[in-house]
XYZ file of C-alpha atoms in Angstrom:
782
model
C 28.405 -67.896 21.486
C 29.444 -68.105 25.138
C 29.267 -64.337 25.557
C 25.833 -64.256 23.915
C 24.544 -66.904 26.305
C 26.138 -65.121 29.264
C 24.465 -61.886 28.303
C 21.112 -63.542 27.784
C 21.366 -65.337 31.120
C 22.273 -62.162 32.986
C 19.385 -60.278 31.343
C 17.086 -63.116 32.390
C 18.353 -62.912 35.976
C 17.926 -59.120 36.064
C 14.409 -59.372 34.663
C 13.526 -62.032 37.182
C 14.948 -59.979 40.039
C 13.070 -56.882 38.855
C 9.843 -58.872 38.704
C 10.299 -60.102 42.268
C 11.700 -56.966 43.886
C 8.340 -55.473 44.856
C 8.047 -56.728 48.449
C 7.436 -59.839 50.341
C 4.782 -61.527 52.150
C 4.041 -63.373 55.149
C 1.600 -66.182 54.739
C -0.351 -68.038 57.331
C 1.455 -71.058 58.687
C 1.441 -74.216 56.605
C -0.236 -76.455 59.084
C -1.160 -79.961 58.200
C -4.902 -80.229 57.778
C -7.125 -83.214 58.162
C -7.566 -84.628 54.695
C -11.272 -83.934 55.182
C -10.614 -80.186 55.413
C -9.759 -77.648 52.675
C -6.171 -76.931 51.785
C -4.429 -74.918 54.503
C -2.883 -71.521 53.928
C 0.717 -71.707 52.779
C 3.488 -70.925 55.266
C 6.059 -68.522 54.022
C 9.442 -70.012 54.375
C 12.524 -67.868 53.942
C 14.447 -70.512 52.095
C 12.629 -73.785 51.735
C 12.992 -74.426 55.441
C 11.713 -77.261 57.569
C 8.169 -76.802 58.758
C 5.898 -78.988 60.857
C 2.199 -79.218 60.140
C -0.235 -78.927 62.982
C -1.872 -82.289 63.698
C -5.629 -82.250 63.874
C -8.016 -84.190 66.055
C -6.700 -87.027 68.125
C -3.179 -86.671 66.675
C -2.808 -83.400 68.549
C -3.373 -85.118 71.877
C -0.116 -87.004 71.729
C 2.993 -84.831 71.800
C 4.975 -87.054 74.089
C 8.678 -86.435 73.981
C 8.203 -83.776 71.325
C 11.284 -81.641 71.035
C 10.800 -77.862 70.966
C 10.277 -76.578 67.446
C 10.146 -73.098 66.019
C 6.672 -71.589 65.815
C 5.217 -71.294 62.350
C 4.939 -67.904 60.693
C 2.162 -65.656 61.954
C -0.980 -65.441 59.880
C -2.037 -62.225 58.239
C -4.367 -60.872 60.916
C -4.328 -57.529 62.719
C -2.599 -59.163 65.680
C -0.609 -62.139 64.444
C -0.488 -65.096 66.769
C 1.990 -67.926 66.676
C 0.251 -71.324 66.614
C 1.397 -74.188 68.750
C 4.222 -76.277 67.368
C 3.189 -79.523 65.763
C 3.675 -82.826 67.470
C 6.138 -84.977 65.542
C 4.801 -88.358 64.512
C 6.826 -91.569 64.921
C 8.028 -91.390 61.271
C 8.000 -87.564 61.158
C 5.237 -87.483 58.533
C 3.963 -84.126 59.850
C 7.027 -82.472 58.321
C 6.731 -80.384 55.166
C 9.541 -81.165 52.709
C 9.810 -78.432 50.092
C 12.324 -80.479 48.130
C 9.412 -82.874 47.451
C 6.698 -80.312 46.634
C 6.203 -76.546 46.572
C 2.562 -76.946 47.572
C 3.298 -76.920 51.302
C 2.161 -80.518 51.736
C 3.165 -82.768 54.586
C 4.965 -86.050 53.957
C 1.638 -87.882 54.428
C -0.061 -85.683 51.823
C 2.645 -86.057 49.155
C 2.109 -88.789 46.503
C 5.708 -89.980 46.756
C 8.061 -91.578 49.245
C 9.599 -88.802 51.296
C 11.638 -89.123 54.480
C 12.638 -86.248 56.745
C 15.292 -86.774 59.418
C 15.110 -83.977 61.967
C 17.857 -82.345 64.019
C 16.452 -84.061 67.124
C 16.886 -87.490 65.493
C 20.406 -86.604 64.333
C 21.388 -85.704 67.890
C 19.786 -88.750 69.472
C 21.234 -91.220 66.959
C 24.667 -89.568 66.997
C 24.765 -88.729 63.276
C 27.887 -86.573 62.906
C 27.998 -86.162 59.117
C 25.426 -86.196 56.329
C 26.792 -89.585 55.225
C 25.863 -91.033 58.626
C 22.393 -89.483 58.350
C 21.887 -91.243 55.017
C 22.888 -94.590 56.489
C 19.941 -94.348 58.884
C 17.409 -93.570 56.141
C 15.213 -96.194 54.478
C 17.090 -98.001 51.701
C 19.920 -95.444 51.472
C 23.635 -96.205 51.653
C 26.524 -93.774 51.514
C 30.284 -93.542 51.376
C 32.978 -90.907 51.617
C 35.262 -91.837 48.743
C 37.640 -88.843 48.827
C 37.315 -88.143 45.112
C 33.557 -87.674 45.543
C 32.734 -87.501 49.275
C 29.190 -87.742 50.627
C 28.139 -90.094 47.815
C 24.769 -91.818 48.070
C 22.980 -94.857 46.694
C 19.187 -94.910 46.605
C 16.713 -97.101 44.720
C 19.444 -98.521 42.496
C 20.996 -95.164 41.549
C 24.168 -93.562 42.839
C 26.183 -90.357 43.064
C 25.277 -87.848 40.325
C 22.062 -89.691 39.490
C 20.801 -88.221 42.782
C 20.485 -84.450 43.149
C 21.941 -82.935 46.305
C 20.338 -79.651 47.311
C 21.246 -77.006 49.864
C 18.138 -75.267 51.193
C 16.440 -76.366 47.995
C 19.190 -75.083 45.658
C 21.225 -77.307 43.369
C 24.882 -76.389 42.861
C 25.940 -79.132 40.425
C 26.585 -82.880 40.109
C 27.144 -84.610 43.452
C 30.400 -86.258 42.429
C 31.883 -82.835 41.616
C 30.475 -80.547 44.305
C 29.671 -82.460 47.486
C 31.889 -82.388 50.556
C 31.949 -84.032 53.963
C 29.531 -81.921 55.983
C 28.875 -81.844 59.712
C 25.245 -81.993 60.878
C 25.479 -79.488 63.754
C 24.130 -76.538 61.724
C 21.352 -78.554 60.050
C 17.680 -78.453 60.965
C 16.798 -81.472 58.811
C 17.785 -83.706 55.904
C 15.093 -84.586 53.356
C 15.087 -87.657 51.100
C 12.813 -87.703 48.035
C 12.875 -91.107 46.334
C 12.636 -91.705 42.587
C 12.890 -89.329 39.567
C 12.488 -85.806 40.936
C 13.209 -83.378 38.103
C 9.919 -81.502 38.645
C 11.333 -79.879 41.776
C 15.117 -79.914 41.368
C 15.693 -80.179 37.619
C 18.290 -82.114 35.636
C 20.130 -84.901 37.457
C 17.464 -86.395 39.713
C 16.961 -89.829 38.143
C 17.251 -91.560 41.511
C 15.814 -88.800 43.702
C 16.984 -85.777 45.655
C 18.554 -85.148 49.069
C 18.106 -81.708 50.607
C 20.174 -80.256 53.470
C 18.292 -77.588 55.435
C 20.132 -75.200 57.753
C 18.657 -74.087 61.068
C 16.124 -71.265 60.877
C 15.070 -68.322 63.061
C 11.993 -68.710 65.249
C 9.661 -66.174 66.819
C 9.728 -66.229 70.606
C 12.114 -66.295 73.507
C 15.824 -66.620 72.710
C 17.093 -70.178 73.039
C 20.762 -71.151 73.195
C 22.398 -74.548 72.807
C 25.906 -75.940 73.082
C 27.235 -79.418 72.260
C 30.578 -81.140 72.819
C 31.846 -84.654 72.014
C 35.091 -86.630 72.097
C 35.868 -90.186 70.977
C 38.530 -92.882 71.250
C 40.128 -91.812 67.943
C 40.792 -88.388 69.516
C 38.066 -86.821 67.410
C 36.090 -83.911 68.778
C 33.067 -81.814 67.816
C 31.807 -78.524 69.239
C 28.739 -76.459 68.395
C 27.023 -73.331 69.668
C 23.673 -72.061 68.424
C 21.300 -69.281 69.361
C 18.019 -67.981 67.994
C 14.794 -66.157 68.753
C 13.221 -62.719 68.687
C 15.274 -59.566 69.197
C 14.330 -56.281 70.874
C 13.464 -54.934 67.422
C 9.787 -55.642 66.798
C 9.421 -58.301 64.094
C 13.132 -59.155 63.846
C 14.116 -62.785 64.522
C 17.565 -64.322 64.188
C 19.451 -67.612 64.121
C 23.195 -68.079 64.484
C 25.233 -71.322 64.570
C 28.924 -72.103 64.627
C 30.404 -75.589 64.699
C 33.895 -77.007 64.581
C 34.959 -80.635 64.278
C 38.084 -82.706 63.850
C 37.221 -86.276 62.864
C 40.234 -88.568 62.893
C 40.245 -91.666 60.747
C 41.146 -95.179 61.871
C 43.824 -95.219 59.139
C 47.181 -93.657 60.024
C 47.493 -89.907 59.429
C 43.937 -89.359 58.144
C 41.484 -86.757 59.385
C 38.846 -84.234 58.355
C 38.490 -80.838 60.001
C 35.345 -78.799 59.415
C 34.145 -75.300 60.245
C 30.572 -74.140 59.593
C 29.217 -70.678 60.426
C 25.642 -69.818 59.480
C 23.252 -67.010 60.282
C 19.892 -65.694 59.186
C 17.672 -62.677 59.937
C 13.908 -62.611 59.348
C 12.186 -59.224 59.534
C 8.429 -58.970 59.543
C 7.719 -55.531 58.058
C 3.957 -55.963 58.322
C 1.326 -58.657 58.604
C 1.688 -59.300 54.864
C 5.382 -58.663 54.315
C 8.544 -60.386 55.460
C 12.113 -59.944 54.240
C 15.044 -62.127 55.149
C 18.734 -62.640 54.553
C 21.139 -65.499 55.258
C 24.862 -66.145 55.053
C 26.866 -69.320 55.518
C 30.549 -70.174 55.418
C 31.743 -73.784 55.292
C 35.269 -75.127 55.283
C 36.746 -78.611 55.362
C 40.384 -79.636 55.363
C 41.573 -83.193 55.443
C 44.148 -85.851 54.813
C 42.304 -88.490 52.855
C 41.937 -92.259 53.089
C 41.685 -93.731 49.582
C 41.090 -97.344 50.567
C 42.824 -100.680 51.076
C 44.210 -102.429 47.976
C 42.759 -105.697 46.704
C 45.431 -108.366 47.180
C 45.658 -111.966 45.919
C 44.705 -114.514 48.567
C 47.716 -116.524 47.401
C 50.016 -113.636 48.354
C 48.451 -112.735 51.709
C 48.422 -116.316 52.991
C 47.631 -116.291 56.713
C 46.935 -112.551 56.560
C 44.036 -113.009 54.126
C 40.670 -112.015 55.563
C 37.234 -113.459 54.924
C 33.877 -111.724 54.867
C 35.091 -108.349 53.557
C 35.478 -108.926 49.808
C 35.334 -111.924 47.482
C 35.700 -112.653 43.792
C 38.409 -112.527 41.146
C 40.035 -109.383 39.853
C 41.999 -108.438 36.766
C 42.979 -104.864 35.991
C 46.640 -103.981 35.633
C 47.635 -107.542 36.440
C 45.679 -110.733 37.097
C 45.231 -111.038 40.864
C 42.986 -114.081 40.795
C 40.913 -114.550 43.949
C 41.285 -111.402 46.075
C 41.129 -110.401 49.708
C 41.936 -107.509 52.038
C 45.244 -108.192 53.778
C 44.826 -107.670 57.550
C 48.208 -105.894 57.659
C 46.692 -103.042 55.575
C 43.696 -102.208 57.812
C 45.369 -99.061 59.109
C 47.869 -98.429 56.314
C 47.925 -95.065 54.563
C 49.300 -95.193 51.004
C 48.795 -91.476 50.372
C 51.780 -89.166 49.937
C 52.971 -87.229 52.973
C 52.105 -83.824 51.483
C 48.547 -84.790 50.525
C 45.588 -82.484 51.114
C 41.854 -82.163 50.459
C 40.518 -78.632 50.982
C 37.286 -76.795 50.283
C 35.872 -73.388 51.202
C 32.269 -72.455 50.425
C 30.225 -69.274 50.912
C 26.444 -68.864 50.571
C 24.543 -65.575 50.370
C 20.749 -65.805 50.200
C 17.965 -63.305 50.600
C 14.376 -62.720 49.647
C 10.890 -61.658 50.502
C 7.396 -63.039 50.962
C 4.406 -60.917 50.036
C 0.712 -61.560 50.450
C -0.763 -59.861 47.384
C -4.326 -60.853 48.240
C -6.049 -63.249 50.648
C -5.614 -66.055 48.127
C -2.443 -64.945 46.316
C 1.128 -64.992 47.619
C 4.453 -64.126 46.023
C 7.714 -65.604 47.334
C 11.168 -64.953 45.945
C 14.771 -65.524 46.822
C 18.036 -64.595 45.171
C 21.235 -66.467 45.950
C 24.934 -66.459 45.325
C 27.363 -69.294 45.956
C 31.124 -69.539 45.677
C 33.444 -72.486 46.241
C 37.149 -73.252 46.026
C 38.087 -76.947 46.206
C 41.338 -78.812 45.682
C 42.678 -82.379 45.791
C 46.421 -83.105 45.926
C 46.898 -86.835 46.520
C 48.150 -90.195 45.509
C 44.835 -91.727 44.452
C 45.579 -95.139 42.898
C 46.772 -98.078 45.014
C 46.948 -101.114 42.709
C 48.634 -104.317 43.806
C 50.901 -105.685 41.061
C 51.052 -109.494 41.045
C 54.192 -109.389 38.910
C 56.253 -107.364 41.384
C 54.236 -107.938 44.612
C 54.332 -104.163 45.102
C 51.594 -101.536 45.194
C 51.653 -99.338 42.089
C 50.683 -95.752 42.896
C 49.627 -92.786 40.772
C 49.163 -89.120 41.690
C 46.365 -86.767 40.763
C 45.745 -83.070 41.307
C 42.609 -81.081 40.564
C 41.064 -77.836 41.783
C 37.671 -76.179 41.366
C 36.698 -72.534 41.300
C 32.918 -72.271 41.134
C 30.516 -69.322 41.096
C 26.724 -69.567 40.990
C 24.020 -66.881 41.038
C 20.295 -67.393 40.687
C 16.735 -66.528 41.560
C 13.664 -68.625 42.436
C 10.211 -67.038 42.467
C 6.942 -68.736 43.443
C 3.406 -67.451 42.908
C 0.907 -69.373 45.055
C -2.799 -69.202 44.274
C -5.459 -70.761 46.482
C -8.817 -70.903 44.799
C -12.005 -72.892 44.333
C -12.745 -74.560 41.011
C -16.362 -75.699 40.576
C -16.633 -76.254 44.293
C -13.270 -78.039 44.607
C -10.433 -76.572 46.670
C -7.353 -76.015 44.535
C -3.831 -74.721 45.023
C -1.566 -73.792 42.112
C 2.117 -72.881 42.453
C 3.886 -71.317 39.486
C 7.677 -71.202 39.790
C 10.133 -69.257 37.681
C 13.815 -69.961 38.285
C 17.040 -68.960 36.604
C 20.720 -69.400 37.356
C 24.162 -68.908 35.881
C 27.122 -71.083 36.855
C 30.804 -70.584 36.090
C 33.123 -73.535 36.756
C 36.917 -73.554 36.271
C 38.883 -76.755 36.799
C 42.696 -76.648 36.742
C 43.956 -80.220 36.819
C 46.998 -82.393 36.422
C 48.427 -82.873 32.957
C 50.918 -85.456 34.195
C 50.436 -88.220 36.730
C 53.589 -89.056 38.695
C 53.735 -92.593 40.007
C 55.883 -95.127 41.803
C 55.683 -98.520 43.517
C 55.818 -99.184 47.260
C 55.671 -102.225 49.497
C 52.308 -103.487 50.704
C 53.360 -103.340 54.347
C 54.994 -100.221 55.833
C 55.192 -98.346 52.507
C 57.541 -95.410 52.019
C 54.856 -92.797 51.406
C 57.112 -90.143 49.840
C 55.868 -86.910 48.290
C 53.736 -85.861 45.333
C 56.549 -84.907 42.964
C 56.405 -82.745 39.825
C 53.138 -81.272 38.626
C 51.987 -80.003 35.212
C 48.574 -78.354 34.892
C 45.882 -78.164 32.215
C 42.554 -76.287 32.431
C 38.877 -77.082 31.858
C 35.876 -74.773 32.055
C 32.105 -75.138 32.048
C 29.574 -72.334 31.912
C 25.948 -73.290 32.406
C 22.845 -71.140 32.236
C 19.538 -72.568 33.326
C 15.997 -71.248 33.091
C 12.912 -73.174 34.172
C 9.179 -72.602 34.405
C 7.168 -75.090 36.435
C 3.605 -75.562 37.570
C 2.402 -77.710 40.462
C -1.240 -78.172 41.387
C -3.379 -79.927 43.987
C -7.099 -80.403 43.332
C -9.259 -81.900 46.090
C -12.045 -83.811 44.360
C -13.483 -84.880 47.728
C -12.564 -84.229 51.324
C -10.385 -87.365 51.237
C -9.178 -87.645 47.621
C -6.766 -85.258 45.895
C -5.094 -85.158 42.504
C -1.576 -83.727 42.547
C 0.555 -83.048 39.511
C 3.078 -80.764 37.934
C 5.074 -79.922 34.832
C 8.530 -78.403 34.389
C 9.877 -76.858 31.177
C 13.585 -76.204 31.374
C 16.377 -74.808 29.248
C 19.996 -75.773 29.901
C 22.844 -74.126 28.011
C 26.426 -75.399 28.243
C 29.716 -73.874 27.060
C 32.786 -76.100 27.522
C 36.477 -75.591 26.910
C 39.655 -77.549 27.638
C 43.230 -76.421 27.137
C 46.425 -78.437 27.570
C 49.443 -77.493 29.681
C 50.694 -75.126 26.950
C 47.358 -73.312 26.746
C 46.318 -74.816 23.387
C 42.702 -75.914 23.000
C 42.158 -79.661 22.716
C 40.425 -81.244 19.729
C 36.696 -80.565 19.662
C 36.915 -77.632 22.080
C 35.385 -75.199 22.697
C 31.838 -76.367 22.021
C 28.298 -75.353 22.939
C 25.274 -77.522 23.632
C 21.720 -76.849 24.749
C 18.856 -78.993 26.058
C 15.178 -78.373 26.775
C 13.821 -81.231 28.900
C 10.149 -81.412 29.894
C 9.475 -83.412 33.061
C 6.650 -83.808 35.512
C 4.592 -85.804 37.959
C 0.969 -86.900 38.299
C -0.424 -88.709 41.314
C -3.140 -88.945 43.927
C -3.616 -89.320 47.663
C -6.680 -90.955 49.240
C -7.319 -91.032 52.959
C -9.484 -94.120 53.054
C -10.028 -93.815 56.813
C -8.621 -91.164 59.171
C -4.843 -91.619 59.312
C -4.668 -94.224 56.507
C -3.548 -92.696 53.196
C -3.007 -94.501 49.897
C -0.984 -92.878 47.126
C 0.331 -93.516 43.625
C 2.360 -91.478 41.175
C 3.956 -91.426 37.748
C 7.007 -89.162 37.564
C 9.755 -88.427 35.053
C 13.300 -87.108 35.194
C 16.140 -86.104 32.915
C 19.901 -85.911 33.246
C 23.051 -85.891 31.149
C 23.615 -89.398 29.814
C 27.407 -89.239 29.761
C 29.781 -88.419 32.602
C 28.420 -85.261 34.250
C 27.594 -81.870 32.832
C 30.776 -80.252 34.223
C 33.061 -82.692 32.367
C 31.029 -83.606 29.291
C 33.245 -84.297 26.256
C 32.220 -83.459 22.684
C 32.963 -87.052 21.650
C 30.502 -88.454 24.197
C 26.739 -88.745 23.621
C 25.324 -85.280 24.199
C 21.697 -86.287 24.577
C 19.813 -86.307 27.834
C 18.866 -89.603 29.376
C 15.247 -89.949 30.453
C 13.858 -91.723 33.474
C 10.387 -92.550 34.715
C 8.877 -94.197 37.767
C 5.626 -95.891 38.678
C 5.086 -95.945 42.418
C 2.287 -96.875 44.780
C 2.113 -97.149 48.533
C 0.379 -96.487 51.822
C 1.108 -94.305 54.875
C -0.633 -95.040 58.162
C -0.633 -93.056 61.424
C -2.713 -94.619 64.208
C -2.992 -95.584 67.874
C -3.307 -92.020 69.098
C -0.115 -90.959 67.294
C 1.885 -93.749 68.953
C 2.424 -95.895 65.849
C 3.125 -95.241 62.197
C 4.131 -97.314 59.200
C 4.614 -96.773 55.480
C 5.036 -99.043 52.470
C 5.911 -98.331 48.859
C 6.575 -100.317 45.703
C 8.198 -98.817 42.618
C 9.417 -99.504 39.094
C 12.038 -97.120 37.647
C 13.567 -97.167 34.178
C 16.370 -94.930 32.905
C 17.210 -94.944 29.190
C 20.354 -94.048 27.228
C 22.682 -94.580 30.169
C 26.412 -93.923 29.839
C 28.318 -95.958 32.413
C 31.808 -96.939 33.548
C 32.803 -100.337 32.193
C 34.709 -101.980 35.009
C 36.069 -98.614 36.049
C 38.170 -98.230 32.926
C 36.236 -96.985 29.899
C 32.845 -95.391 29.371
C 30.255 -97.236 27.317
C 26.597 -96.992 26.461
C 24.336 -99.111 28.653
C 20.986 -98.846 26.908
C 18.809 -99.019 30.014
C 19.032 -99.127 33.769
C 16.072 -100.763 35.483
C 15.207 -100.763 39.152
C 12.301 -102.394 40.963
C 11.815 -102.608 44.686
C 9.799 -102.230 47.856
C 10.372 -100.266 51.058
C 8.791 -100.683 54.491
C 9.276 -98.513 57.573
C 7.578 -98.596 60.977
C 7.863 -97.027 64.422
C 5.799 -97.667 67.543
C 5.700 -96.778 71.223
C 3.749 -99.651 72.833
C 4.280 -98.222 76.310
C 5.524 -94.807 77.371
C 9.164 -95.796 78.153
C 9.684 -98.067 75.107
C 10.269 -97.150 71.469
C 10.753 -99.630 68.634
C 11.529 -98.756 65.025
C 12.826 -100.392 61.880
C 12.907 -100.277 58.109
C 13.834 -102.575 55.269
C 14.314 -101.992 51.553
C 14.706 -104.464 48.704
C 15.806 -103.396 45.229
C 16.562 -105.339 42.062
C 18.661 -102.994 39.897
C 19.984 -104.136 36.533
C 21.588 -102.888 33.326
C 19.973 -103.862 30.031
C 21.383 -103.632 26.482
C 24.808 -102.882 27.965
C 27.067 -104.216 25.212
C 30.485 -103.079 24.068
C 33.399 -104.380 22.013
C 34.645 -107.494 23.751
C 31.783 -108.110 26.150
C 28.472 -107.295 27.739
C 27.381 -106.169 31.196
C 23.690 -106.684 30.522
C 22.050 -108.095 33.630
C 24.768 -106.721 35.921
C 24.040 -104.603 38.985
C 25.305 -100.982 39.189
C 28.137 -100.375 41.687
C 27.398 -99.767 45.384
C 23.797 -101.002 45.095
C 22.831 -103.647 47.699
C 19.681 -105.695 47.270
C 18.825 -105.498 50.952
C 19.270 -102.619 53.396
C 17.699 -102.811 56.847
C 17.813 -100.753 60.039
C 16.277 -101.528 63.424
C 16.449 -99.987 66.848
C 14.964 -99.893 70.322
C 15.261 -97.615 73.312
C 13.942 -97.728 76.861
C 13.646 -94.730 79.171
C 13.817 -95.026 82.960
C 11.827 -92.197 84.575
C 14.104 -91.800 87.562
C 15.012 -88.469 89.233
C 17.809 -88.312 86.696
C 16.073 -89.891 83.645
C 18.207 -92.471 81.824
C 17.631 -93.908 78.351
C 19.327 -96.970 76.850
C 19.278 -97.676 73.136
C 20.563 -100.046 70.492
C 20.596 -99.657 66.710
C 21.492 -102.290 64.114
C 22.125 -101.981 60.376
C 22.408 -104.649 57.677
C 23.676 -103.958 54.151
C 23.672 -106.693 51.519
C 26.306 -107.654 48.965
C 27.442 -104.937 46.567
C 29.826 -104.707 43.607
C 32.547 -102.092 43.215
C 32.290 -101.845 39.385
C 29.867 -102.562 36.560
C 31.883 -105.688 35.775
C 30.519 -107.315 38.983
C 33.652 -109.434 39.426
C 34.507 -108.322 42.968
C 31.868 -108.418 45.709
C 31.879 -106.217 48.774
C 30.313 -108.708 51.150
C 27.200 -108.088 53.220
C 27.723 -106.809 56.743
C 25.778 -106.141 59.930
C 26.905 -103.537 62.462
C 25.379 -102.047 65.572
C 25.682 -99.124 67.967
C 24.648 -98.885 71.606
C 24.137 -95.733 73.625
C 23.024 -94.484 77.005
C 22.197 -90.957 78.036
C 21.175 -89.276 81.240
C 19.153 -86.066 81.475
C 20.390 -83.892 84.331
C 17.627 -82.048 86.215
C 17.508 -78.270 85.983
C 18.045 -78.029 89.732
C 21.640 -79.216 89.253
C 22.496 -76.426 86.767
C 20.229 -73.490 87.552
C 21.302 -71.568 84.463
C 20.662 -74.515 82.126
C 17.169 -75.669 81.174
C 18.247 -79.001 79.695
C 21.496 -80.932 80.080
C 22.279 -84.367 78.671
C 25.346 -86.597 78.953
C 25.693 -89.444 76.429
C 27.967 -92.443 76.118
C 27.983 -94.245 72.760
C 29.767 -97.280 71.333
C 29.848 -97.367 67.543
C 30.253 -100.743 65.801
C 30.264 -102.461 69.205
C 31.091 -105.876 67.669
C 34.201 -104.397 65.991
C 33.090 -105.719 62.608
C 35.515 -105.346 59.686
C 33.633 -104.613 56.476
C 33.714 -102.837 53.111
C 31.542 -99.728 53.195
C 32.023 -98.315 49.662
C 33.854 -98.745 46.372
C 34.783 -96.040 43.878
C 34.150 -97.467 40.357
C 36.927 -95.294 38.896
C 39.420 -96.674 41.431
C 38.532 -100.378 41.268
C 41.899 -101.556 42.678
C 40.995 -100.505 46.228
C 38.061 -100.700 48.653
C 37.054 -98.317 51.439
C 36.699 -100.056 54.785
C 34.260 -99.136 57.542
C 35.474 -97.801 60.872
C 36.178 -100.267 63.720
C 34.730 -100.017 67.226
C 34.960 -96.548 68.768
C 33.798 -95.050 72.048
C 32.333 -91.576 72.367
C 31.213 -89.270 75.148
C 29.193 -86.107 74.567
C 27.393 -83.377 76.435
C 24.570 -81.101 75.292
C 23.070 -78.047 77.003
C 20.086 -75.805 76.260
C 19.139 -72.602 78.037
């Protein structure tokens, strides 16, 4: 059966590639139109890249402090001209997020809550990793639990209930495939809130997060270099270059970054290397071809958390304000705390390692078949090798007053190939402007997972433990082969100049072949097995610009994902049905005051049925429903030229329902790592002196969270803040450099001790946030 599916999938891929191998087009730039105007032409984007829409009317007058952006693609005229770059709005709602819609709509024109954090914002706010980017987004929290790094929580959903995409491509469940990733090579990070299966397929019950690499631009070559160093002896370096070459129509982008981020815990660090490049070649006014390659590597010694310890044992070393509650797992600990002697203690074995290497190959074309018809296609290949070799469990034993440890080893070998083809048709239906995008996608994924068949363990003292070594290792093997084909339609119909209906439908087939053999090579009971699904998901909504700049929206959207575990590790004894999710959402987006102020508000109700969840981190049980209701508010304003103020707040009430099992019930409990309140606020003031100086402060509040479905241990609410100051050095000082900036930053300036994340499958320990650190950095552009 597996070979039949493999053959069918490969034939599907070949047919798709043959269909799209004609040639490619260049489309006119996707510029944001006034809602009173017809739909704009679509911009061809080599790989779902970040685009800015051109503001119309009074919005175009205000481009203050706009960072340089790549020109949009030339329109199909005898002499293509590059339009002016769009002025970013205070909340970046001019951006076009293709992870939210394939219609080329801006954030303001999309009937959903979408947030785009640009490279300029990442630099200014000092976001070094994608986890730090998420912490600045509205209502999003994140943590780097080493077993599933770069994990996110959004609208009451976490980890693999949120799709993570790379240039619009999904590679698998977040908790299996994501890695700590530096931001230096990224052009933007997109956040699409709520069920999002229409665009990214299975797994998007809580939304999707898309990482977009930097793209070529047409024009003069621009270079940039960045350096930073902090008080933990961490450093980051980056060099990037892009622009037009001497070959007519050929543009390039190249970036290389290297970082070594040291942890505050003894002998912990993460080292990353990211090399990315892309070539765009405009063959003619209607044809563009492109190719991209990226290599990513991370190597680290992991921090698995601080153990929960009885208050009665810690005595004067017990802390307050980090965790609270009572805990029973291996032994009854009673009321628990984090012992202050363990803040910097590493319980991992001396020979531990976390390693991953990833390679992307992407290429495609864009072809204008007719004035109103465009074909876009890309083929991609992805390969990854990942491994974990650690002591992962650190459980305090109240009987021995020692920390019981347990080892775990696992490796991944993953291969993915696929194709995505879009046909875009702009037309007029009974006098109404209409755009229809038809998308055909297919992929084949091969996943091999050697893992430990035995789990060596020992016990060490809480303070100054003898870390030792991993010990003996026996290996078993799991595999998953997944083929996926999907056909989707997305349409926007403008009933008036200010009111548009937007909807879509996705029909998908997912085929899974699983196998699992023990350390002797014998297949385990129930393996191998085959399973297939055919979910149908979609979205329907509207946007209405009641007055210029003020847009109301609502939507109903659905999603689907595997109800048990994740699709890579699904067992034949677990429920093999798909869970379904739906959302009702309504809100408003408002840009006003000559582009100096912007705010957005949304309210939503999400329900996910047939949920399979971790009961207290120990066993998996059916939780009939997961319900989430909340509101989000974001605003940014520049009342006077030197001053910027911004902030956001999100409230969510997330609950399990019908979550009963033998011996108890978790109905009414909150899912792990979901705070009710998340808020961010910041201000900056710029002094227009000969050497301009800007001072800024950013604060973040995260409410109480639980580390397991049992809700017995609370990770207490915390508030942290950063301060920064930068100075822009005039060009006259460095003649060869157009822009130079020196920055000094203090992270967590109050030195707050807090719990940032909990891994539900390792409930005996909590990950702590980093203490106060100091950082200096320099950035140059020429």
